Amino acid sequence: MSFEFGMRPRGPQGSVTAAAEPDEYDVDEEEADQPVEVADHADLREALTTTNVMEVLDQLDRELIALVPVKTRIREIAALLLIDRLRAEVGLASERPSLHMSFTGNPGTGKTTVALKMAAVLHRLGYIEEPRVVSCTRDDLVGQYVGHTAPKTKEVLRRAYGGVLFIDEAYYLYKPENERDYGGEAIEILLQVMEAERDKLVVIFAGYKDRMDDFFRSNPGLSSRVAHHIDFPDYDVDELMAIAHLMLDHQNYVFGPGAEESFREYLERRVKRPRFAHGRSVRNSIDRARLRQANRLFAEGHNELSREELMTITPDDILQSSVFAEDREPEDETPALGAH
């Protein structure tokens, strides 16, 4: 199977096409016999300055709360690639390592954000052409009828070529219970590209850990091509509060007196409810608090609003959430004396 979306040109039998040699090419014999000079040392400081990879890693530390195991693993991968680059400079064996990855964890734990930072690291170290992530799901790759899947999958690969392909909820590609499902065809194409073009494209599979484990067990060919399996732990309430403060600060909002306690109580209740998505849920809850704040200020009808009023989230902006609905007293529906 050939993949015609900008990848290496291939000959009739799939071999890499070599450049044609000119008919006459004179080489000085003495020049040809001279060994290639190889440096006897590599400058790590210069490499760090040239690639500026530490800037991305430091951003990762600043912009993502907690996730210490994830940050540690990303730094380890960056160190490996940087040292591999220096080994090449001094003539040591330097084979490109497999960079395909698996990110597992619950929604909102930072997988997409880390994928973006990983793309920046790989680009700065020269392992991909652009610091670009193309995100997709099963619907982008798998067709609904014969002959539909290959063009869809190749188009997504064409867009991701030179960068990172991030496949979210990747386990939906494999549906063994449906014999007429075309997900297997997409997987076969991915397998070939991940092996044949691993120096041109990095693929990251993402999803819930238990389902991803089943997915890789059912597709050992994929599992053998994924070198880095990174698990994203859940956030606890303290970490979620830190995320909230980071988001508020970024948008120039602050918790007013009592609002921080109300928001903590909100989180303690929200984490127990279905479809909780960690950082994503925190962002959504802050957006709704901002909405209530705006409505409150509008309803108060003041002609002038101070900077502090425009910045402050009050407890009531949070307590009006449906999460607290069971605590609110129902309105008294008993008619007042003499009312009709």
Coordinates of C-alpha atoms in Angstrom, one line a residue:
M1 CA 0.0 0.0 0.0
S2 CA 1.4 3.4 -0.9
F3 CA 0.8 6.6 0.9
E4 CA 0.8 9.6 -1.4
F5 CA 0.7 12.6 0.9
G6 CA 4.1 14.1 0.8
M7 CA 6.1 11.2 2.2
R8 CA 9.3 9.9 0.8
P9 CA 9.1 9.0 -2.9
R10 CA 9.1 5.3 -3.6
G11 CA 9.9 3.2 -6.6
P12 CA 7.7 0.7 -8.3
Q13 CA 8.2 -2.0 -5.6
G14 CA 7.9 0.4 -2.7
S15 CA 11.7 1.0 -2.3
V16 CA 13.0 4.4 -1.6
T17 CA 13.8 6.1 -4.9
A18 CA 17.5 7.1 -5.1
A19 CA 18.7 10.3 -6.7
A20 CA 20.1 9.8 -10.2
E21 CA 23.9 10.0 -10.5
P22 CA 25.4 12.2 -13.2
D23 CA 27.2 10.4 -16.0
E24 CA 30.6 11.7 -15.1
Y25 CA 31.7 12.6 -11.6
D26 CA 35.3 13.1 -10.9
V27 CA 36.5 12.5 -7.3
D28 CA 40.0 13.2 -6.2
E29 CA 41.3 9.9 -4.8
E30 CA 43.3 11.5 -2.0
E31 CA 40.2 13.5 -1.1
A32 CA 38.0 10.4 -1.1
D33 CA 40.4 8.6 1.2
Q34 CA 40.5 11.3 3.8
P35 CA 38.5 10.3 7.0
V36 CA 35.6 12.5 8.0
E37 CA 36.7 14.6 11.1
V38 CA 34.5 14.0 14.1
A39 CA 34.4 16.2 17.2
D40 CA 35.8 14.7 20.4
H41 CA 33.3 16.6 22.6
A42 CA 29.8 18.0 22.5
D43 CA 28.7 21.2 24.2
L44 CA 25.5 20.6 26.2
R45 CA 25.1 24.2 27.2
E46 CA 25.3 25.3 23.6
A47 CA 22.7 22.7 22.6
L48 CA 20.3 23.9 25.3
T49 CA 20.8 27.5 24.1
T50 CA 20.4 26.6 20.4
T51 CA 17.3 24.5 20.9
N52 CA 15.8 26.6 23.8
V53 CA 14.0 23.4 24.8
M54 CA 14.1 24.4 28.5
E55 CA 11.7 27.2 27.7
V56 CA 9.0 24.7 26.7
L57 CA 9.7 22.5 29.7
D58 CA 9.5 25.5 32.1
Q59 CA 6.2 26.5 30.5
L60 CA 4.9 23.0 31.2
D61 CA 5.8 23.4 34.8
R62 CA 4.2 26.8 35.1
E63 CA 1.0 26.1 33.1
L64 CA 0.1 22.7 34.4
I65 CA -0.7 22.1 38.1
A66 CA 0.6 18.9 39.7
L67 CA 1.1 16.0 37.2
V68 CA 4.6 15.4 38.5
P69 CA 5.0 11.9 37.0
V70 CA 3.9 13.3 33.6
K71 CA 6.3 16.2 33.7
T72 CA 9.1 14.0 34.8
R73 CA 8.6 11.6 31.9
I74 CA 8.5 14.4 29.4
R75 CA 11.7 15.8 30.7
E76 CA 13.3 12.3 30.5
I77 CA 12.2 12.0 26.8
A78 CA 13.6 15.5 26.1
A79 CA 16.9 14.6 27.8
L80 CA 17.2 11.3 25.8
L81 CA 16.6 13.2 22.5
L82 CA 19.0 15.9 23.4
I83 CA 21.8 13.5 24.4
D84 CA 21.1 11.5 21.3
R85 CA 21.7 14.6 19.2
L86 CA 25.0 15.2 21.0
R87 CA 26.1 11.6 20.5
A88 CA 25.6 12.1 16.7
E89 CA 27.9 15.2 16.9
V90 CA 30.8 13.1 18.2
G91 CA 30.3 10.2 15.8
L92 CA 28.6 7.8 18.2
A93 CA 25.8 5.5 17.2
S94 CA 22.6 7.7 17.1
E95 CA 19.6 5.8 15.9
R96 CA 16.3 7.7 16.0
P97 CA 14.2 6.3 18.8
S98 CA 10.6 5.4 18.4
L99 CA 8.6 8.4 19.6
H100 CA 5.0 7.2 19.3
M101 CA 3.2 7.5 22.6
S102 CA 0.1 6.6 24.6
F103 CA -1.5 9.1 27.0
T104 CA -4.0 7.6 29.4
G105 CA -6.2 9.2 31.9
N106 CA -9.6 10.7 32.6
P107 CA -10.9 13.7 30.7
G108 CA -9.5 17.1 31.6
T109 CA -6.2 15.8 33.1
G110 CA -4.1 17.7 30.6
K111 CA -3.4 15.1 27.8
T112 CA -4.1 17.5 24.9
T113 CA -2.0 20.3 26.6
V114 CA 0.9 18.0 27.1
A115 CA 0.7 16.8 23.5
L116 CA 1.1 20.4 22.4
K117 CA 4.1 20.9 24.6
M118 CA 5.6 17.6 23.4
A119 CA 5.2 18.7 19.8
A120 CA 7.1 21.9 20.7
V121 CA 9.9 19.9 22.3
L122 CA 10.2 17.5 19.3
H123 CA 10.3 20.4 16.9
R124 CA 13.0 22.3 18.8
L125 CA 15.2 19.2 18.9
G126 CA 14.7 18.6 15.2
Y127 CA 12.6 15.5 15.3
I128 CA 9.5 16.9 13.6
E129 CA 9.2 19.7 11.0
E130 CA 6.6 21.8 12.7
P131 CA 5.3 22.2 16.3
R132 CA 1.9 21.2 15.2
V133 CA -0.7 18.8 16.6
V134 CA -3.6 17.5 14.5
S135 CA -6.3 16.1 16.7
C136 CA -8.8 13.5 15.5
T137 CA -11.2 10.8 16.6
R138 CA -12.6 7.6 15.0
D139 CA -15.1 9.6 13.0
D140 CA -12.2 11.4 11.2
L141 CA -10.5 8.2 10.3
V142 CA -13.1 5.5 9.7
G143 CA -15.6 5.4 6.8
Q144 CA -19.1 4.0 6.7
Y145 CA -18.8 1.9 3.5
V146 CA -16.3 0.0 1.5
G147 CA -13.5 2.1 0.1
H148 CA -14.3 5.1 2.3
T149 CA -11.8 4.5 5.2
A150 CA -8.5 4.6 3.4
P151 CA -9.0 8.0 1.8
K152 CA -10.3 9.5 5.1
T153 CA -7.3 8.1 7.1
K154 CA -4.8 9.2 4.5
E155 CA -6.2 12.7 4.4
V156 CA -5.8 13.0 8.2
L157 CA -2.3 11.6 8.0
R158 CA -1.5 14.1 5.2
R159 CA -2.6 17.0 7.4
A160 CA -0.5 15.7 10.3
Y161 CA 2.6 14.9 8.3
G162 CA 5.6 16.7 9.7
G163 CA 4.0 17.0 13.1
V164 CA 2.1 15.1 15.7
L165 CA -1.2 13.1 15.2
F166 CA -3.3 13.0 18.4
I167 CA -6.0 10.3 18.3
D168 CA -8.4 10.8 21.1
E169 CA -10.5 7.9 22.4
A170 CA -8.4 5.7 20.2
Y171 CA -10.0 2.5 21.5
Y172 CA -13.1 3.2 19.4
L173 CA -11.1 2.4 16.3
Y174 CA -11.3 -1.3 17.3
K175 CA -14.8 -2.9 17.4
P176 CA -14.3 -6.7 17.3
E177 CA -18.0 -7.3 17.9
N178 CA -18.8 -5.8 14.5
E179 CA -17.4 -7.9 11.7
R180 CA -18.3 -5.3 9.1
D181 CA -16.6 -2.4 10.9
Y182 CA -13.9 -0.6 9.0
G183 CA -11.8 0.5 12.0
G184 CA -9.4 -2.4 11.4
E185 CA -8.5 -0.9 8.0
A186 CA -7.6 2.4 9.6
I187 CA -5.4 0.6 12.2
E188 CA -3.6 -1.2 9.4
I189 CA -2.8 2.0 7.6
L190 CA -1.6 3.6 10.9
L191 CA 0.6 0.6 11.6
Q192 CA 2.3 0.9 8.2
V193 CA 2.8 4.7 8.5
M194 CA 4.1 4.5 12.1
E195 CA 6.8 2.0 11.0
A196 CA 7.7 3.2 7.5
E197 CA 7.5 7.0 8.3
R198 CA 8.4 7.2 11.9
D199 CA 11.0 9.8 11.1
K200 CA 8.3 12.0 9.6
L201 CA 5.3 11.7 12.0
V202 CA 4.7 11.0 15.7
V203 CA 1.4 9.4 16.7
I204 CA -0.1 9.8 20.2
F205 CA -3.0 7.6 21.2
A206 CA -5.2 8.9 24.1
G207 CA -8.1 7.7 26.2
Y208 CA -9.2 6.1 29.4
K209 CA -6.5 3.8 30.8
D210 CA -8.5 0.6 31.2
R211 CA -9.9 0.9 27.7
M212 CA -6.5 1.8 26.2
D213 CA -5.0 -1.3 27.9
D214 CA -7.6 -3.5 26.2
F215 CA -7.1 -1.7 22.9
F216 CA -3.3 -2.4 22.9
R217 CA -3.8 -6.0 24.1
S218 CA -6.2 -6.6 21.1
N219 CA -3.7 -4.9 18.7
P220 CA -0.2 -6.1 19.6
G221 CA 1.2 -4.6 16.4
L222 CA 0.3 -1.1 17.7
S223 CA 1.5 -1.8 21.2
S224 CA 4.9 -2.8 19.9
R225 CA 5.3 0.5 18.0
V226 CA 4.3 2.7 21.0
A227 CA 7.5 3.3 23.1
H228 CA 6.2 5.7 25.7
H229 CA 3.1 5.0 27.8
I230 CA 2.3 8.0 30.1
D231 CA -0.5 7.9 32.6
F232 CA -2.2 11.1 33.7
P233 CA -3.4 10.9 37.3
D234 CA -6.6 12.5 38.6
Y235 CA -6.4 15.9 40.4
D236 CA -7.4 16.2 44.0
V237 CA -9.5 19.1 45.3
D238 CA -6.4 21.1 46.4
E239 CA -5.0 20.8 42.9
L240 CA -8.3 21.7 41.3
M241 CA -8.4 24.8 43.5
A242 CA -4.9 25.7 42.3
I243 CA -6.1 25.3 38.7
A244 CA -9.0 27.6 39.4
H245 CA -6.7 30.3 40.8
L246 CA -4.5 30.0 37.8
M247 CA -7.5 30.4 35.4
L248 CA -8.9 33.3 37.4
D249 CA -5.6 35.1 37.5
H250 CA -5.1 34.6 33.7
Q251 CA -8.5 36.3 33.1
N252 CA -8.1 39.0 35.7
Y253 CA -10.7 37.7 38.2
V254 CA -10.5 37.1 41.9
F255 CA -12.5 35.3 44.6
G256 CA -14.2 37.8 46.9
P257 CA -14.7 37.2 50.6
G258 CA -16.2 33.7 51.2
A259 CA -16.1 32.8 47.4
E260 CA -13.0 30.6 47.7
E261 CA -14.7 28.5 50.4
S262 CA -17.9 28.3 48.3
F263 CA -15.9 27.1 45.2
R264 CA -14.1 24.5 47.2
E265 CA -17.4 23.2 48.5
Y266 CA -18.7 23.2 44.9
L267 CA -15.7 21.1 43.8
E268 CA -16.1 18.6 46.6
R269 CA -19.6 18.0 45.4
R270 CA -18.9 18.1 41.7
V271 CA -16.2 15.5 41.7
K272 CA -18.7 13.0 42.9
R273 CA -21.1 13.6 40.1
P274 CA -21.1 11.9 36.6
R275 CA -19.1 13.3 33.7
F276 CA -16.6 15.2 35.9
A277 CA -13.7 16.3 33.7
H278 CA -11.2 17.7 36.1
G279 CA -9.5 20.8 34.6
R280 CA -12.2 21.1 31.9
S281 CA -14.9 21.1 34.5
V282 CA -13.1 23.7 36.5
R283 CA -12.9 25.9 33.5
N284 CA -16.6 25.4 32.7
S285 CA -17.6 26.2 36.3
I286 CA -15.5 29.4 36.3
D287 CA -17.2 30.4 33.0
R288 CA -20.6 30.0 34.5
A289 CA -19.6 31.9 37.6
R290 CA -18.5 34.8 35.3
L291 CA -21.8 34.6 33.6
R292 CA -23.7 34.9 36.9
Q293 CA -21.4 37.7 38.0
A294 CA -22.1 39.6 34.7
N295 CA -25.9 39.1 35.1
R296 CA -25.7 40.2 38.8
L297 CA -23.9 43.4 37.9
F298 CA -26.2 44.1 35.0
A299 CA -29.3 43.6 37.2
E300 CA -28.0 45.9 40.0
G301 CA -28.2 48.7 37.5
H302 CA -25.3 50.8 38.7
N303 CA -24.1 53.4 36.3
E304 CA -20.5 53.1 37.3
L305 CA -18.7 49.9 38.2
S306 CA -15.3 49.9 39.9
R307 CA -12.4 47.8 38.7
E308 CA -12.8 45.7 41.9
E309 CA -16.5 45.0 41.2
L310 CA -15.7 43.9 37.6
M311 CA -13.0 41.5 38.9
T312 CA -14.7 40.0 41.9
I313 CA -16.5 36.6 42.0
T314 CA -18.8 36.5 45.0
P315 CA -20.1 33.4 46.9
D316 CA -23.6 33.9 45.4
D317 CA -22.1 33.7 41.9
I318 CA -21.0 30.2 42.8
L319 CA -23.8 29.0 45.1
Q320 CA -26.4 29.6 42.4
S321 CA -25.0 26.5 40.6
S322 CA -27.3 23.5 40.3
V323 CA -24.8 21.6 42.4
F324 CA -26.2 23.4 45.4
A325 CA -29.9 23.2 44.3
E326 CA -30.8 20.6 46.9
D327 CA -29.7 23.0 49.6
R328 CA -31.9 25.8 48.5
E329 CA -35.2 26.3 50.3
P330 CA -38.1 25.8 47.9
E331 CA -40.2 28.9 47.4
D332 CA -43.3 29.0 49.6
E333 CA -46.2 28.2 47.4
T334 CA -48.9 28.7 50.1
P335 CA -51.0 31.7 49.1
A336 CA -50.8 34.7 51.4
L337 CA -53.8 35.4 53.6
G338 CA -56.4 37.2 51.5
A339 CA -54.8 36.4 48.2
H340 CA -56.9 34.9 45.4

